[in-house]
Amino acid sequence: MNLRTVLNLITATLLASYAAAAFADPADEIIALEKAALDRWGKGDPQGYLDLYAPEVTYFDPFVERRVDGLETMRKNFALIQGKVQIVKMDMIGAKVQRHGDIAILTFNLVDDGRQPDGSLVSVPWNCTEVYMRMGGKWKIIHNHWSYIQPAPKLLPVK
Amino acid sequence: MNLRTVLNLITATLLASYAAAAFADPADEIIALEKAALDRWGKGDPQGYLDLYAPEVTYFDPFVERRVDGLETMRKNFALIQGKVQIVKMDMIGAKVQRHGDIAILTFNLVDDGRQPDGSLVSVPWNCTEVYMRMGGKWKIIHNHWSYIQPAPKLLPVK
């Protein structure tokens, strides 16, 4: 074993302990995962969320007419907005994790400043629910619900 | 033991087996709990939901400015609308339960026809997430997220 191998081993061991120590609390790890996915989303890259979604994921946002079921449908939907989102500032407010064993519910409010197609900026306030589940040694999202804060409803005619 | 006591015992035993058999699948029990709470809600009675909420419940709906935390705050908020909701028709669409042990995520769309203060009827379409958890032999709600389907956002000025 030469010096370089020994140094590499020491570095690998230190990095592994750092990663474990950095997320001694699973809540911190989950919030970090969410922030990393949000960051990619804000640069027009939905792959961060797609990598987190479990095959069984269910999903609501203000644009869908009905709940979306399953990762494959999410892939198709997100492919349509690839490269189209540009968020210049995000403020995650009051992140809270309710963890019960291998399930953790992350909830927060979010205010993001996004660039519109005409170049103007608008600020959009959100409610967000993410239900994470530990599977295969990783936290994955099994349910995601995004909604606007205090929007005006689109009422339907009574049938 | 007189005849009436014997009959009462037989009835109680039969009812208990019926209740257990009626909900062989926990998903059916959860959907039945939700429908019963919704039914009371539509008659202006929020107590059905309050009875289901666990002390740790977290909550979003289109009216709150930030996530609501805890049963006591929910009690205060719902007290303000006691007797004020009048829903004449409800259609629960696509109810789905993702159960993992003692946690079950119930999601559905809902269209309800509600009476307005001026007597007119409006139809409101909803997304709903309910995270149930089995505690003390009962399913309780630990997170609830209601949002409108395809609303117009209330945008904020960019700061």
CSV table of C-alpha atoms in Angstrom, one decimal:
chain,number,residue,atom,x,y,z
A,1,MET,CA,0.0,0.0,0.0
A,2,ASN,CA,1.7,3.2,-1.1
A,3,LEU,CA,1.2,6.7,0.4
A,4,ARG,CA,-1.4,7.7,-2.2
A,5,THR,CA,-3.5,4.6,-1.5
A,6,VAL,CA,-3.3,5.3,2.3
A,7,LEU,CA,-4.2,9.0,1.7
A,8,ASN,CA,-7.2,8.0,-0.5
A,9,LEU,CA,-8.4,5.6,2.1
A,10,ILE,CA,-8.2,8.2,4.9
A,11,THR,CA,-10.0,10.7,2.7
A,12,ALA,CA,-12.8,8.3,1.8
A,13,THR,CA,-13.2,7.4,5.5
A,14,LEU,CA,-13.3,11.0,6.5
A,15,LEU,CA,-15.9,11.9,3.8
A,16,ALA,CA,-18.1,9.0,4.8
A,17,SER,CA,-18.1,10.1,8.4
A,18,TYR,CA,-18.7,13.6,7.4
A,19,ALA,CA,-21.8,12.7,5.2
A,20,ALA,CA,-23.2,10.6,8.1
A,21,ALA,CA,-22.5,13.3,10.7
A,22,ALA,CA,-23.8,16.1,8.4
A,23,PHE,CA,-27.3,14.4,8.5
A,24,ALA,CA,-27.4,13.0,12.0
A,25,ASP,CA,-31.1,14.1,11.9
A,26,PRO,CA,-33.0,12.6,9.0
A,27,ALA,CA,-35.1,15.8,8.9
A,28,ASP,CA,-32.0,17.7,7.8
A,29,GLU,CA,-31.2,15.2,5.1
A,30,ILE,CA,-34.8,15.4,3.7
A,31,ILE,CA,-34.7,19.2,3.7
A,32,ALA,CA,-31.3,19.1,1.9
A,33,LEU,CA,-32.7,16.7,-0.7
A,34,GLU,CA,-35.7,19.0,-1.3
A,35,LYS,CA,-33.6,22.1,-1.5
A,36,ALA,CA,-31.3,20.5,-4.1
A,37,ALA,CA,-34.2,19.3,-6.2
A,38,LEU,CA,-35.8,22.8,-5.9
A,39,ASP,CA,-32.5,24.4,-7.0
A,40,ARG,CA,-32.4,22.3,-10.1
A,41,TRP,CA,-36.1,22.9,-10.8
A,42,GLY,CA,-35.5,26.7,-10.7
A,43,LYS,CA,-32.9,26.3,-13.4
A,44,GLY,CA,-35.3,24.5,-15.7
A,45,ASP,CA,-34.2,21.0,-14.7
A,46,PRO,CA,-36.9,18.7,-13.4
A,47,GLN,CA,-34.6,15.7,-13.1
A,48,GLY,CA,-33.8,16.5,-9.5
A,49,TYR,CA,-37.5,15.7,-8.6
A,50,LEU,CA,-37.8,12.8,-11.0
A,51,ASP,CA,-34.7,11.2,-9.3
A,52,LEU,CA,-36.5,11.6,-5.9
A,53,TYR,CA,-39.9,10.3,-7.0
A,54,ALA,CA,-40.7,6.7,-6.2
A,55,PRO,CA,-42.5,4.6,-8.8
A,56,GLU,CA,-45.7,4.9,-6.9
A,57,VAL,CA,-45.6,8.7,-6.6
A,58,THR,CA,-48.9,10.6,-6.6
A,59,TYR,CA,-49.0,14.3,-7.4
A,60,PHE,CA,-51.1,17.4,-7.3
A,61,ASP,CA,-50.3,20.9,-8.5
A,62,PRO,CA,-52.4,24.0,-9.6
A,63,PHE,CA,-52.1,23.0,-13.3
A,64,VAL,CA,-53.4,19.5,-13.3
A,65,GLU,CA,-57.1,18.7,-13.7
A,66,ARG,CA,-56.8,15.5,-11.7
A,67,ARG,CA,-54.3,13.7,-9.5
A,68,VAL,CA,-51.3,12.4,-11.4
A,69,ASP,CA,-50.3,8.8,-10.6
A,70,GLY,CA,-46.9,7.2,-11.1
A,71,LEU,CA,-43.4,8.1,-12.1
A,72,GLU,CA,-43.8,7.4,-15.8
A,73,THR,CA,-46.6,9.9,-16.1
A,74,MET,CA,-44.6,12.5,-14.1
A,75,ARG,CA,-41.7,12.0,-16.5
A,76,LYS,CA,-43.9,12.8,-19.5
A,77,ASN,CA,-45.5,15.8,-17.9
A,78,PHE,CA,-42.2,17.3,-16.7
A,79,ALA,CA,-40.6,16.7,-20.1
A,80,LEU,CA,-42.9,19.4,-21.4
A,81,ILE,CA,-41.5,22.0,-19.1
A,82,GLN,CA,-37.8,21.0,-19.3
A,83,GLY,CA,-35.8,24.2,-19.7
A,84,LYS,CA,-38.8,26.5,-19.3
A,85,VAL,CA,-38.7,27.4,-15.6
A,86,GLN,CA,-36.4,30.2,-14.5
A,87,ILE,CA,-36.5,31.0,-10.8
A,88,VAL,CA,-34.1,33.7,-9.7
A,89,LYS,CA,-34.9,33.6,-5.9
A,90,MET,CA,-36.5,31.1,-3.6
A,91,ASP,CA,-37.5,31.5,0.0
A,92,MET,CA,-38.4,28.2,1.9
A,93,ILE,CA,-40.5,29.2,4.9
A,94,GLY,CA,-41.2,27.1,8.0
A,95,ALA,CA,-39.9,23.8,6.8
A,96,LYS,CA,-41.2,21.1,9.2
A,97,VAL,CA,-40.6,17.3,9.1
A,98,GLN,CA,-43.1,14.9,10.9
A,99,ARG,CA,-41.1,11.7,10.8
A,100,HIS,CA,-42.6,8.3,11.9
A,101,GLY,CA,-40.1,5.5,11.2
A,102,ASP,CA,-39.5,5.2,7.5
A,103,ILE,CA,-42.1,7.8,6.5
A,104,ALA,CA,-41.5,11.6,6.8
A,105,ILE,CA,-43.9,14.4,5.9
A,106,LEU,CA,-42.0,17.5,4.9
A,107,THR,CA,-44.2,20.7,4.7
A,108,PHE,CA,-43.3,24.3,4.0
A,109,ASN,CA,-44.4,27.5,2.3
A,110,LEU,CA,-42.3,28.8,-0.5
A,111,VAL,CA,-42.1,32.2,-2.2
A,112,ASP,CA,-40.3,32.1,-5.5
A,113,ASP,CA,-39.5,35.0,-7.9
A,114,GLY,CA,-39.7,33.6,-11.5
A,115,ARG,CA,-38.9,35.0,-14.9
A,116,GLN,CA,-41.9,35.2,-17.2
A,117,PRO,CA,-41.6,34.6,-21.0
A,118,ASP,CA,-41.8,38.4,-21.5
A,119,GLY,CA,-38.8,38.9,-19.2
A,120,SER,CA,-40.8,40.3,-16.3
A,121,LEU,CA,-40.5,38.8,-12.8
A,122,VAL,CA,-43.4,37.6,-10.7
A,123,SER,CA,-43.4,36.3,-7.2
A,124,VAL,CA,-45.5,33.2,-6.5
A,125,PRO,CA,-46.4,32.0,-3.0
A,126,TRP,CA,-46.8,28.2,-2.5
A,127,ASN,CA,-47.9,25.6,0.0
A,128,CYS,CA,-46.0,22.3,-0.4
A,129,THR,CA,-46.4,18.8,1.0
A,130,GLU,CA,-43.8,16.1,0.3
A,131,VAL,CA,-44.3,12.6,1.8
A,132,TYR,CA,-40.9,10.9,1.8
A,133,MET,CA,-40.3,7.2,2.4
A,134,ARG,CA,-37.1,5.4,3.2
A,135,MET,CA,-36.5,2.6,0.7
A,136,GLY,CA,-33.4,0.8,-0.4
A,137,GLY,CA,-31.3,3.1,2.0
A,138,LYS,CA,-32.6,6.3,0.3
A,139,TRP,CA,-35.4,8.8,1.0
A,140,LYS,CA,-37.8,8.9,-1.9
A,141,ILE,CA,-41.0,10.9,-2.5
A,142,ILE,CA,-44.2,8.9,-2.6
A,143,HIS,CA,-46.6,11.9,-2.6
A,144,ASN,CA,-46.2,15.6,-3.6
A,145,HIS,CA,-48.9,18.3,-3.4
A,146,TRP,CA,-48.1,21.9,-4.5
A,147,SER,CA,-50.8,24.6,-4.2
A,148,TYR,CA,-51.0,28.4,-4.4
A,149,ILE,CA,-51.4,30.3,-1.2
A,150,GLN,CA,-54.8,32.1,-1.2
A,151,PRO,CA,-55.7,31.8,-4.9
A,152,ALA,CA,-59.1,32.6,-6.5
A,153,PRO,CA,-60.9,29.4,-7.3
A,154,LYS,CA,-61.9,28.5,-10.8
A,155,LEU,CA,-65.6,27.8,-10.1
A,156,LEU,CA,-67.6,25.3,-12.2
A,157,PRO,CA,-71.2,25.6,-13.2
A,158,VAL,CA,-73.4,23.5,-11.0
A,159,LYS,CA,-74.7,20.4,-12.9
B,1,MET,CA,-78.8,-13.6,32.7
B,2,ASN,CA,-82.3,-12.8,31.2
B,3,LEU,CA,-83.3,-13.1,27.6
B,4,ARG,CA,-82.8,-9.4,26.9
B,5,THR,CA,-79.2,-9.5,28.2
B,6,VAL,CA,-78.5,-12.6,26.1
B,7,LEU,CA,-79.9,-10.8,23.0
B,8,ASN,CA,-77.9,-7.7,23.7
B,9,LEU,CA,-74.8,-9.7,24.0
B,10,ILE,CA,-75.5,-11.5,20.7
B,11,THR,CA,-76.2,-8.2,19.0
B,12,ALA,CA,-73.0,-6.6,20.3
B,13,THR,CA,-70.9,-9.6,19.2
B,14,LEU,CA,-72.5,-9.6,15.7
B,15,LEU,CA,-72.0,-5.8,15.4
B,16,ALA,CA,-68.4,-6.1,16.4
B,17,SER,CA,-67.7,-8.9,13.8
B,18,TYR,CA,-69.6,-6.9,11.2
B,19,ALA,CA,-67.5,-3.8,11.8
B,20,ALA,CA,-64.2,-5.8,11.6
B,21,ALA,CA,-65.4,-7.7,8.5
B,22,ALA,CA,-66.8,-4.5,6.8
B,23,PHE,CA,-63.2,-3.1,6.8
B,24,ALA,CA,-61.1,-6.1,6.0
B,25,ASP,CA,-59.0,-3.6,3.9
B,26,PRO,CA,-57.8,-0.6,5.9
B,27,ALA,CA,-58.1,1.5,2.8
B,28,ASP,CA,-61.9,1.0,2.9
B,29,GLU,CA,-62.0,2.0,6.6
B,30,ILE,CA,-60.0,5.2,5.8
B,31,ILE,CA,-62.2,6.2,2.9
B,32,ALA,CA,-65.3,5.6,5.1
B,33,LEU,CA,-63.8,7.8,7.9
B,34,GLU,CA,-63.1,10.6,5.4
B,35,LYS,CA,-66.5,10.4,3.9
B,36,ALA,CA,-68.2,10.5,7.3
B,37,ALA,CA,-66.1,13.6,8.2
B,38,LEU,CA,-66.9,15.2,4.9
B,39,ASP,CA,-70.5,14.6,5.3
B,40,ARG,CA,-70.5,16.4,8.7
B,41,TRP,CA,-68.4,19.2,7.3
B,42,GLY,CA,-71.0,19.7,4.5
B,43,LYS,CA,-73.6,20.2,7.2
B,44,GLY,CA,-71.6,22.9,8.9
B,45,ASP,CA,-70.1,20.6,11.5
B,46,PRO,CA,-66.3,20.6,11.6
B,47,GLN,CA,-66.2,18.2,14.6
B,48,GLY,CA,-65.9,15.1,12.3
B,49,TYR,CA,-62.5,16.3,11.1
B,50,LEU,CA,-61.5,17.6,14.5
B,51,ASP,CA,-62.1,14.2,16.0
B,52,LEU,CA,-59.9,12.6,13.3
B,53,TYR,CA,-57.0,15.1,13.6
B,54,ALA,CA,-54.0,14.0,15.7
B,55,PRO,CA,-52.5,16.5,18.1
B,56,GLU,CA,-49.5,16.9,15.7
B,57,VAL,CA,-51.7,17.7,12.6
B,58,THR,CA,-50.4,20.1,10.0
B,59,TYR,CA,-52.8,21.7,7.6
B,60,PHE,CA,-53.0,23.7,4.3
B,61,ASP,CA,-56.1,25.1,2.6
B,62,PRO,CA,-56.6,27.9,0.0
B,63,PHE,CA,-57.6,30.4,2.8
B,64,VAL,CA,-54.6,30.2,5.1
B,65,GLU,CA,-51.6,32.4,4.6
B,66,ARG,CA,-49.2,29.9,6.2
B,67,ARG,CA,-49.3,26.2,7.2
B,68,VAL,CA,-51.4,25.7,10.4
B,69,ASP,CA,-49.7,23.6,13.0
B,70,GLY,CA,-51.5,21.6,15.7
B,71,LEU,CA,-55.0,20.5,16.8
B,72,GLU,CA,-55.6,23.4,19.1
B,73,THR,CA,-55.1,26.0,16.4
B,74,MET,CA,-57.3,23.9,14.1
B,75,ARG,CA,-60.0,24.0,16.7
B,76,LYS,CA,-59.9,27.8,16.9
B,77,ASN,CA,-59.9,28.2,13.2
B,78,PHE,CA,-62.8,25.8,12.6
B,79,ALA,CA,-64.8,27.3,15.4
B,80,LEU,CA,-65.1,30.4,13.2
B,81,ILE,CA,-66.9,28.5,10.4
B,82,GLN,CA,-69.1,26.3,12.6
B,83,GLY,CA,-72.6,26.3,11.0
B,84,LYS,CA,-71.5,28.3,8.0
B,85,VAL,CA,-70.8,25.6,5.4
B,86,GLN,CA,-73.7,24.1,3.5
B,87,ILE,CA,-72.8,21.6,0.8
B,88,VAL,CA,-75.7,20.1,-1.0
B,89,LYS,CA,-73.8,17.6,-3.2
B,90,MET,CA,-70.3,16.0,-3.0
B,91,ASP,CA,-68.5,13.9,-5.6
B,92,MET,CA,-65.3,12.2,-4.4
B,93,ILE,CA,-63.3,11.2,-7.4
B,94,GLY,CA,-60.5,8.7,-7.8
B,95,ALA,CA,-59.9,8.0,-4.1
B,96,LYS,CA,-56.6,6.2,-3.7
B,97,VAL,CA,-54.8,4.9,-0.5
B,98,GLN,CA,-51.0,4.4,-0.4
B,99,ARG,CA,-50.6,2.4,2.8
B,100,HIS,CA,-47.2,1.5,4.3
B,101,GLY,CA,-47.7,-0.1,7.7
B,102,ASP,CA,-49.2,2.4,10.1
B,103,ILE,CA,-49.2,5.3,7.6
B,104,ALA,CA,-51.7,5.7,4.8
B,105,ILE,CA,-51.9,8.5,2.3
B,106,LEU,CA,-55.4,9.1,1.0
B,107,THR,CA,-55.7,11.3,-2.0
B,108,PHE,CA,-58.7,12.3,-4.1
B,109,ASN,CA,-60.4,15.0,-6.1
B,110,LEU,CA,-63.6,16.4,-4.9
B,111,VAL,CA,-66.3,18.5,-6.5
B,112,ASP,CA,-68.8,20.0,-4.1
B,113,ASP,CA,-71.9,22.1,-4.7
B,114,GLY,CA,-72.2,24.6,-1.9
B,115,ARG,CA,-74.8,27.1,-0.9
B,116,GLN,CA,-73.5,30.7,-0.9
B,117,PRO,CA,-74.7,33.3,1.7
B,118,ASP,CA,-76.9,34.9,-1.1
B,119,GLY,CA,-78.6,31.5,-1.6
B,120,SER,CA,-76.9,30.7,-4.9
B,121,LEU,CA,-75.1,27.4,-5.5
B,122,VAL,CA,-71.5,27.2,-6.7
B,123,SER,CA,-69.5,24.2,-7.6
B,124,VAL,CA,-65.9,24.0,-6.3
B,125,PRO,CA,-63.3,21.5,-7.5
B,126,TRP,CA,-60.6,20.3,-5.0
B,127,ASN,CA,-57.4,18.4,-4.7
B,128,CYS,CA,-57.1,16.7,-1.3
B,129,THR,CA,-54.3,14.9,0.6
B,130,GLU,CA,-54.9,13.2,3.9
B,131,VAL,CA,-52.0,11.5,5.7
B,132,TYR,CA,-53.5,9.0,8.2
B,133,MET,CA,-51.5,7.3,10.9
B,134,ARG,CA,-52.7,4.3,13.0
B,135,MET,CA,-52.3,5.3,16.7
B,136,GLY,CA,-54.0,3.7,19.8
B,137,GLY,CA,-56.0,1.3,17.5
B,138,LYS,CA,-57.5,4.2,15.5
B,139,TRP,CA,-56.6,6.0,12.2
B,140,LYS,CA,-55.9,9.6,12.8
B,141,ILE,CA,-55.0,12.4,10.4
B,142,ILE,CA,-51.5,13.8,10.9
B,143,HIS,CA,-51.4,16.0,7.8
B,144,ASN,CA,-54.2,17.5,5.6
B,145,HIS,CA,-53.8,19.6,2.4
B,146,TRP,CA,-56.8,21.0,0.5
B,147,SER,CA,-56.3,23.0,-2.7
B,148,TYR,CA,-58.4,24.3,-5.6
B,149,ILE,CA,-58.1,22.6,-9.0
B,150,GLN,CA,-56.5,25.0,-11.5
B,151,PRO,CA,-57.0,28.3,-9.7
B,152,ALA,CA,-55.6,31.6,-10.7
B,153,PRO,CA,-52.7,32.5,-8.4
B,154,LYS,CA,-52.7,35.6,-6.2
B,155,LEU,CA,-49.3,36.9,-7.3
B,156,LEU,CA,-47.1,39.0,-5.0
B,157,PRO,CA,-45.0,42.0,-6.0
B,158,VAL,CA,-41.4,41.0,-6.3
B,159,LYS,CA,-39.4,42.4,-3.3
